[in-house]
Amino acid sequence: MVKFYFASGKADVAAGSAAALADVAKAVAGGKKAFVSGYHDAKGDPVKNAELAKQRAMNVQAALKEAGVAADKVELKKPEQAKADGPASEARRVEVSVQ
């Protein structure tokens, strides 16, 4: 599981994410698939937060494609609960699982 964290209200993938993206690309190159799920914190409008979580996941998906991962090897997976528990800085994330 690789996690990407985001600033409050932002969906931009951090500039320092290249190593994590490369790790996912390497794992997928071994014949696996990446599943991308976005989460948000409890602050603000729930509808806007859900859209922000989706946009974050889509941005990580795009970054993976830019890192060389084939489009058919990356799938968005909506989590059962997009509002994450715990500290807000931990909740504002995208998780990528490789299976």
Tab-separated table of N, CA and C in Angstrom:
chain	number	residue	atom	x	y	z
A	1	MET	N	0.851	-1.172	0.000
A	1	MET	CA	0.000	0.000	0.000
A	1	MET	C	0.898	1.237	0.000
A	2	VAL	N	0.658	2.107	-0.950
A	2	VAL	CA	1.379	3.372	-1.035
A	2	VAL	C	0.370	4.485	-0.790
A	3	LYS	N	0.744	5.456	0.059
A	3	LYS	CA	-0.157	6.560	0.386
A	3	LYS	C	0.421	7.877	-0.113
A	4	PHE	N	-0.456	8.693	-0.675
A	4	PHE	CA	-0.112	10.034	-1.122
A	4	PHE	C	-0.942	10.998	-0.282
A	5	TYR	N	-0.299	12.006	0.310
A	5	TYR	CA	-0.984	12.946	1.188
A	5	TYR	C	-1.165	14.291	0.503
A	6	PHE	N	-2.203	15.022	0.922
A	6	PHE	CA	-2.586	16.271	0.273
A	6	PHE	C	-2.818	17.373	1.299
A	7	ALA	N	-2.593	18.608	0.867
A	7	ALA	CA	-2.894	19.774	1.692
A	7	ALA	C	-4.411	19.956	1.742
A	8	SER	N	-4.882	20.632	2.751
A	8	SER	CA	-6.311	20.884	2.908
A	8	SER	C	-6.870	21.622	1.694
A	9	GLY	N	-7.930	21.085	1.120
A	9	GLY	CA	-8.595	21.713	-0.017
A	9	GLY	C	-7.859	21.586	-1.336
A	10	LYS	N	-6.775	20.833	-1.378
A	10	LYS	CA	-5.961	20.707	-2.592
A	10	LYS	C	-6.011	19.287	-3.138
A	11	ALA	N	-5.808	19.176	-4.458
A	11	ALA	CA	-5.803	17.867	-5.110
A	11	ALA	C	-4.518	17.619	-5.890
A	12	ASP	N	-3.541	18.525	-5.764
A	12	ASP	CA	-2.289	18.382	-6.505
A	12	ASP	C	-1.407	17.308	-5.876
A	13	VAL	N	-0.868	16.425	-6.725
A	13	VAL	CA	0.071	15.412	-6.256
A	13	VAL	C	1.373	16.130	-5.903
A	14	ALA	N	1.908	15.851	-4.729
A	14	ALA	CA	3.120	16.530	-4.256
A	14	ALA	C	4.296	16.278	-5.187
A	15	ALA	N	5.115	17.303	-5.345
A	15	ALA	CA	6.278	17.221	-6.228
A	15	ALA	C	7.241	16.120	-5.797
A	16	GLY	N	7.298	15.809	-4.518
A	16	GLY	CA	8.215	14.790	-4.016
A	16	GLY	C	7.685	13.370	-4.086
A	17	SER	N	6.690	13.129	-4.916
A	17	SER	CA	6.054	11.813	-4.992
A	17	SER	C	6.676	10.882	-6.024
A	18	ALA	N	7.730	11.310	-6.697
A	18	ALA	CA	8.306	10.521	-7.790
A	18	ALA	C	8.730	9.122	-7.349
A	19	ALA	N	9.347	9.002	-6.185
A	19	ALA	CA	9.814	7.693	-5.722
A	19	ALA	C	8.639	6.750	-5.462
A	20	ALA	N	7.586	7.267	-4.845
A	20	ALA	CA	6.405	6.442	-4.572
A	20	ALA	C	5.731	6.019	-5.870
A	21	LEU	N	5.646	6.940	-6.827
A	21	LEU	CA	5.065	6.604	-8.133
A	21	LEU	C	5.899	5.531	-8.821
A	22	ALA	N	7.225	5.644	-8.730
A	22	ALA	CA	8.116	4.656	-9.342
A	22	ALA	C	7.953	3.288	-8.682
A	23	ASP	N	7.748	3.262	-7.359
A	23	ASP	CA	7.526	1.996	-6.653
A	23	ASP	C	6.272	1.299	-7.166
A	24	VAL	N	5.204	2.072	-7.351
A	24	VAL	CA	3.957	1.498	-7.867
A	24	VAL	C	4.164	1.013	-9.297
A	25	ALA	N	4.824	1.812	-10.121
A	25	ALA	CA	5.071	1.434	-11.519
A	25	ALA	C	5.861	0.135	-11.593
A	26	LYS	N	6.857	-0.013	-10.730
A	26	LYS	CA	7.673	-1.234	-10.712
A	26	LYS	C	6.825	-2.445	-10.325
A	27	ALA	N	5.975	-2.281	-9.322
A	27	ALA	CA	5.118	-3.384	-8.876
A	27	ALA	C	4.132	-3.793	-9.961
A	28	VAL	N	3.573	-2.811	-10.650
A	28	VAL	CA	2.604	-3.095	-11.713
A	28	VAL	C	3.294	-3.764	-12.900
A	29	ALA	N	4.547	-3.401	-13.151
A	29	ALA	CA	5.295	-4.002	-14.260
A	29	ALA	C	5.454	-5.508	-14.065
A	30	GLY	N	5.325	-5.971	-12.833
A	30	GLY	CA	5.416	-7.393	-12.537
A	30	GLY	C	4.131	-8.145	-12.822
A	31	GLY	N	3.187	-7.510	-13.513
A	31	GLY	CA	1.960	-8.183	-13.903
A	31	GLY	C	0.770	-7.922	-12.996
A	32	LYS	N	0.903	-6.984	-12.098
A	32	LYS	CA	-0.197	-6.689	-11.183
A	32	LYS	C	-0.959	-5.451	-11.642
A	33	LYS	N	-1.965	-5.070	-10.859
A	33	LYS	CA	-2.807	-3.920	-11.175
A	33	LYS	C	-2.861	-2.998	-9.962
A	34	ALA	N	-2.906	-1.681	-10.212
A	34	ALA	CA	-2.978	-0.692	-9.138
A	34	ALA	C	-4.422	-0.227	-8.961
A	35	PHE	N	-4.883	-0.223	-7.709
A	35	PHE	CA	-6.218	0.254	-7.368
A	35	PHE	C	-6.060	1.533	-6.549
A	36	VAL	N	-6.681	2.611	-7.007
A	36	VAL	CA	-6.490	3.943	-6.450
A	36	VAL	C	-7.773	4.402	-5.758
A	37	SER	N	-7.661	4.765	-4.466
A	37	SER	CA	-8.820	5.200	-3.678
A	37	SER	C	-8.516	6.524	-2.985
A	38	GLY	N	-9.443	7.479	-3.091
A	38	GLY	CA	-9.268	8.793	-2.477
A	38	GLY	C	-10.081	8.949	-1.206
A	39	TYR	N	-9.500	9.683	-0.252
A	39	TYR	CA	-10.140	9.932	1.040
A	39	TYR	C	-10.070	11.421	1.371
A	40	HIS	N	-10.899	11.852	2.313
A	40	HIS	CA	-10.897	13.254	2.733
A	40	HIS	C	-11.093	13.346	4.236
A	41	ASP	N	-10.825	14.538	4.773
A	41	ASP	CA	-11.036	14.760	6.202
A	41	ASP	C	-12.475	15.218	6.457
A	42	ALA	N	-12.796	15.479	7.706
A	42	ALA	CA	-14.174	15.831	8.086
A	42	ALA	C	-14.468	17.318	7.956
A	43	LYS	N	-13.463	18.131	7.680
A	43	LYS	CA	-13.635	19.586	7.627
A	43	LYS	C	-14.342	20.004	6.339
A	44	GLY	N	-15.375	20.858	6.465
A	44	GLY	CA	-16.027	21.419	5.283
A	44	GLY	C	-17.254	20.661	4.813
A	45	ASP	N	-17.695	21.009	3.619
A	45	ASP	CA	-18.904	20.454	3.005
A	45	ASP	C	-18.674	19.002	2.567
A	46	PRO	N	-19.499	18.066	3.031
A	46	PRO	CA	-19.308	16.656	2.688
A	46	PRO	C	-19.357	16.368	1.182
A	47	VAL	N	-20.226	17.054	0.455
A	47	VAL	CA	-20.340	16.824	-0.989
A	47	VAL	C	-19.074	17.301	-1.700
A	48	LYS	N	-18.597	18.488	-1.326
A	48	LYS	CA	-17.365	19.014	-1.927
A	48	LYS	C	-16.170	18.148	-1.549
A	49	ASN	N	-16.157	17.656	-0.318
A	49	ASN	CA	-15.062	16.790	0.120
A	49	ASN	C	-15.030	15.488	-0.672
A	50	ALA	N	-16.198	14.915	-0.930
A	50	ALA	CA	-16.255	13.679	-1.711
A	50	ALA	C	-15.721	13.915	-3.122
A	51	GLU	N	-16.067	15.048	-3.709
A	51	GLU	CA	-15.564	15.382	-5.046
A	51	GLU	C	-14.055	15.608	-5.006
A	52	LEU	N	-13.573	16.236	-3.952
A	52	LEU	CA	-12.140	16.474	-3.799
A	52	LEU	C	-11.386	15.149	-3.664
A	53	ALA	N	-11.932	14.213	-2.901
A	53	ALA	CA	-11.305	12.894	-2.760
A	53	ALA	C	-11.221	12.202	-4.117
A	54	LYS	N	-12.275	12.321	-4.908
A	54	LYS	CA	-12.288	11.725	-6.247
A	54	LYS	C	-11.248	12.395	-7.141
A	55	GLN	N	-11.164	13.725	-7.082
A	55	GLN	CA	-10.189	14.451	-7.905
A	55	GLN	C	-8.760	14.078	-7.519
A	56	ARG	N	-8.514	13.910	-6.235
A	56	ARG	CA	-7.184	13.481	-5.783
A	56	ARG	C	-6.840	12.116	-6.362
A	57	ALA	N	-7.791	11.189	-6.303
A	57	ALA	CA	-7.554	9.853	-6.854
A	57	ALA	C	-7.292	9.920	-8.357
A	58	MET	N	-8.054	10.740	-9.054
A	58	MET	CA	-7.858	10.879	-10.499
A	58	MET	C	-6.492	11.493	-10.811
A	59	ASN	N	-6.032	12.421	-9.988
A	59	ASN	CA	-4.721	13.030	-10.200
A	59	ASN	C	-3.594	12.023	-9.959
A	60	VAL	N	-3.742	11.167	-8.958
A	60	VAL	CA	-2.743	10.117	-8.733
A	60	VAL	C	-2.776	9.127	-9.896
A	61	GLN	N	-3.961	8.791	-10.369
A	61	GLN	CA	-4.089	7.910	-11.532
A	61	GLN	C	-3.347	8.508	-12.728
A	62	ALA	N	-3.535	9.789	-12.980
A	62	ALA	CA	-2.857	10.463	-14.093
A	62	ALA	C	-1.344	10.475	-13.885
A	63	ALA	N	-0.905	10.698	-12.647
A	63	ALA	CA	0.533	10.707	-12.354
A	63	ALA	C	1.143	9.329	-12.579
A	64	LEU	N	0.404	8.282	-12.255
A	64	LEU	CA	0.890	6.922	-12.505
A	64	LEU	C	1.044	6.673	-14.002
A	65	LYS	N	0.086	7.140	-14.775
A	65	LYS	CA	0.179	6.991	-16.232
A	65	LYS	C	1.395	7.744	-16.760
A	66	GLU	N	1.637	8.952	-16.231
A	66	GLU	CA	2.811	9.729	-16.635
A	66	GLU	C	4.105	9.026	-16.230
A	67	ALA	N	4.049	8.220	-15.169
A	67	ALA	CA	5.219	7.476	-14.702
A	67	ALA	C	5.424	6.188	-15.490
A	68	GLY	N	4.575	5.957	-16.484
A	68	GLY	CA	4.756	4.803	-17.355
A	68	GLY	C	3.840	3.627	-17.109
A	69	VAL	N	2.886	3.768	-16.211
A	69	VAL	CA	1.946	2.679	-15.944
A	69	VAL	C	0.853	2.710	-17.013
A	70	ALA	N	0.616	1.575	-17.647
A	70	ALA	CA	-0.407	1.482	-18.690
A	70	ALA	C	-1.788	1.779	-18.105
A	71	ALA	N	-2.611	2.461	-18.888
A	71	ALA	CA	-3.947	2.868	-18.431
A	71	ALA	C	-4.785	1.687	-17.958
A	72	ASP	N	-4.647	0.541	-18.603
A	72	ASP	CA	-5.454	-0.625	-18.219
A	72	ASP	C	-4.939	-1.311	-16.952
A	73	LYS	N	-3.854	-0.804	-16.395
A	73	LYS	CA	-3.292	-1.368	-15.163
A	73	LYS	C	-3.580	-0.493	-13.941
A	74	VAL	N	-4.358	0.584	-14.141
A	74	VAL	CA	-4.709	1.489	-13.045
A	74	VAL	C	-6.225	1.631	-13.007
A	75	GLU	N	-6.800	1.352	-11.852
A	75	GLU	CA	-8.261	1.426	-11.725
A	75	GLU	C	-8.641	2.248	-10.498
A	76	LEU	N	-9.580	3.169	-10.694
A	76	LEU	CA	-10.120	3.912	-9.558
A	76	LEU	C	-11.061	2.991	-8.795
A	77	LYS	N	-10.945	2.997	-7.485
A	77	LYS	CA	-11.796	2.149	-6.646
A	77	LYS	C	-12.381	3.018	-5.538
A	78	LYS	N	-13.670	3.263	-5.619
A	78	LYS	CA	-14.330	4.099	-4.611
A	78	LYS	C	-14.364	3.352	-3.281
A	79	PRO	N	-13.844	3.987	-2.226
A	79	PRO	CA	-13.892	3.330	-0.918
A	79	PRO	C	-15.317	3.324	-0.365
A	80	GLU	N	-15.598	2.373	0.515
A	80	GLU	CA	-16.925	2.318	1.133
A	80	GLU	C	-17.212	3.604	1.898
A	81	GLN	N	-16.202	4.164	2.527
A	81	GLN	CA	-16.322	5.400	3.311
A	81	GLN	C	-15.163	6.305	2.919
A	82	ALA	N	-15.454	7.383	2.187
A	82	ALA	CA	-14.393	8.292	1.735
A	82	ALA	C	-13.902	9.201	2.853
A	83	LYS	N	-14.758	9.462	3.853
A	83	LYS	CA	-14.329	10.280	4.993
A	83	LYS	C	-13.497	9.400	5.907
A	84	ALA	N	-12.233	9.737	6.023
A	84	ALA	CA	-11.320	8.928	6.819
A	84	ALA	C	-11.308	9.385	8.269
A	85	ASP	N	-11.026	8.453	9.162
A	85	ASP	CA	-10.898	8.756	10.585
A	85	ASP	C	-9.470	9.198	10.878
A	86	GLY	N	-9.261	9.707	12.067
A	86	GLY	CA	-7.920	10.083	12.491
A	86	GLY	C	-7.614	11.539	12.213
A	87	PRO	N	-6.339	11.914	12.392
A	87	PRO	CA	-5.933	13.303	12.167
A	87	PRO	C	-6.216	13.741	10.730
A	88	ALA	N	-6.584	15.009	10.562
A	88	ALA	CA	-6.932	15.524	9.235
A	88	ALA	C	-5.796	15.350	8.241
A	89	SER	N	-4.554	15.546	8.682
A	89	SER	CA	-3.421	15.416	7.761
A	89	SER	C	-3.269	13.987	7.253
A	90	GLU	N	-3.668	13.002	8.046
A	90	GLU	CA	-3.632	11.597	7.632
A	90	GLU	C	-4.847	11.262	6.767
A	91	ALA	N	-5.965	11.914	7.038
A	91	ALA	CA	-7.213	11.622	6.329
A	91	ALA	C	-7.194	12.096	4.880
A	92	ARG	N	-6.480	13.178	4.602
A	92	ARG	CA	-6.427	13.744	3.244
A	92	ARG	C	-5.398	12.968	2.432
A	93	ARG	N	-5.833	11.844	1.877
A	93	ARG	CA	-4.870	10.968	1.212
A	93	ARG	C	-5.506	10.199	0.065
A	94	VAL	N	-4.623	9.609	-0.722
A	94	VAL	CA	-5.004	8.626	-1.727
A	94	VAL	C	-4.184	7.382	-1.422
A	95	GLU	N	-4.843	6.245	-1.405
A	95	GLU	CA	-4.158	4.974	-1.197
A	95	GLU	C	-4.114	4.217	-2.511
A	96	VAL	N	-2.949	3.650	-2.793
A	96	VAL	CA	-2.784	2.820	-3.983
A	96	VAL	C	-2.388	1.432	-3.507
A	97	SER	N	-3.240	0.457	-3.796
A	97	SER	CA	-2.905	-0.928	-3.476
A	97	SER	C	-2.615	-1.657	-4.781
A	98	VAL	N	-1.613	-2.509	-4.735
A	98	VAL	CA	-1.212	-3.269	-5.918
A	98	VAL	C	-1.566	-4.725	-5.665
A	99	GLN	N	-2.356	-5.282	-6.592
A	99	GLN	CA	-2.821	-6.668	-6.421
A	99	GLN	C	-2.641	-7.435	-7.705
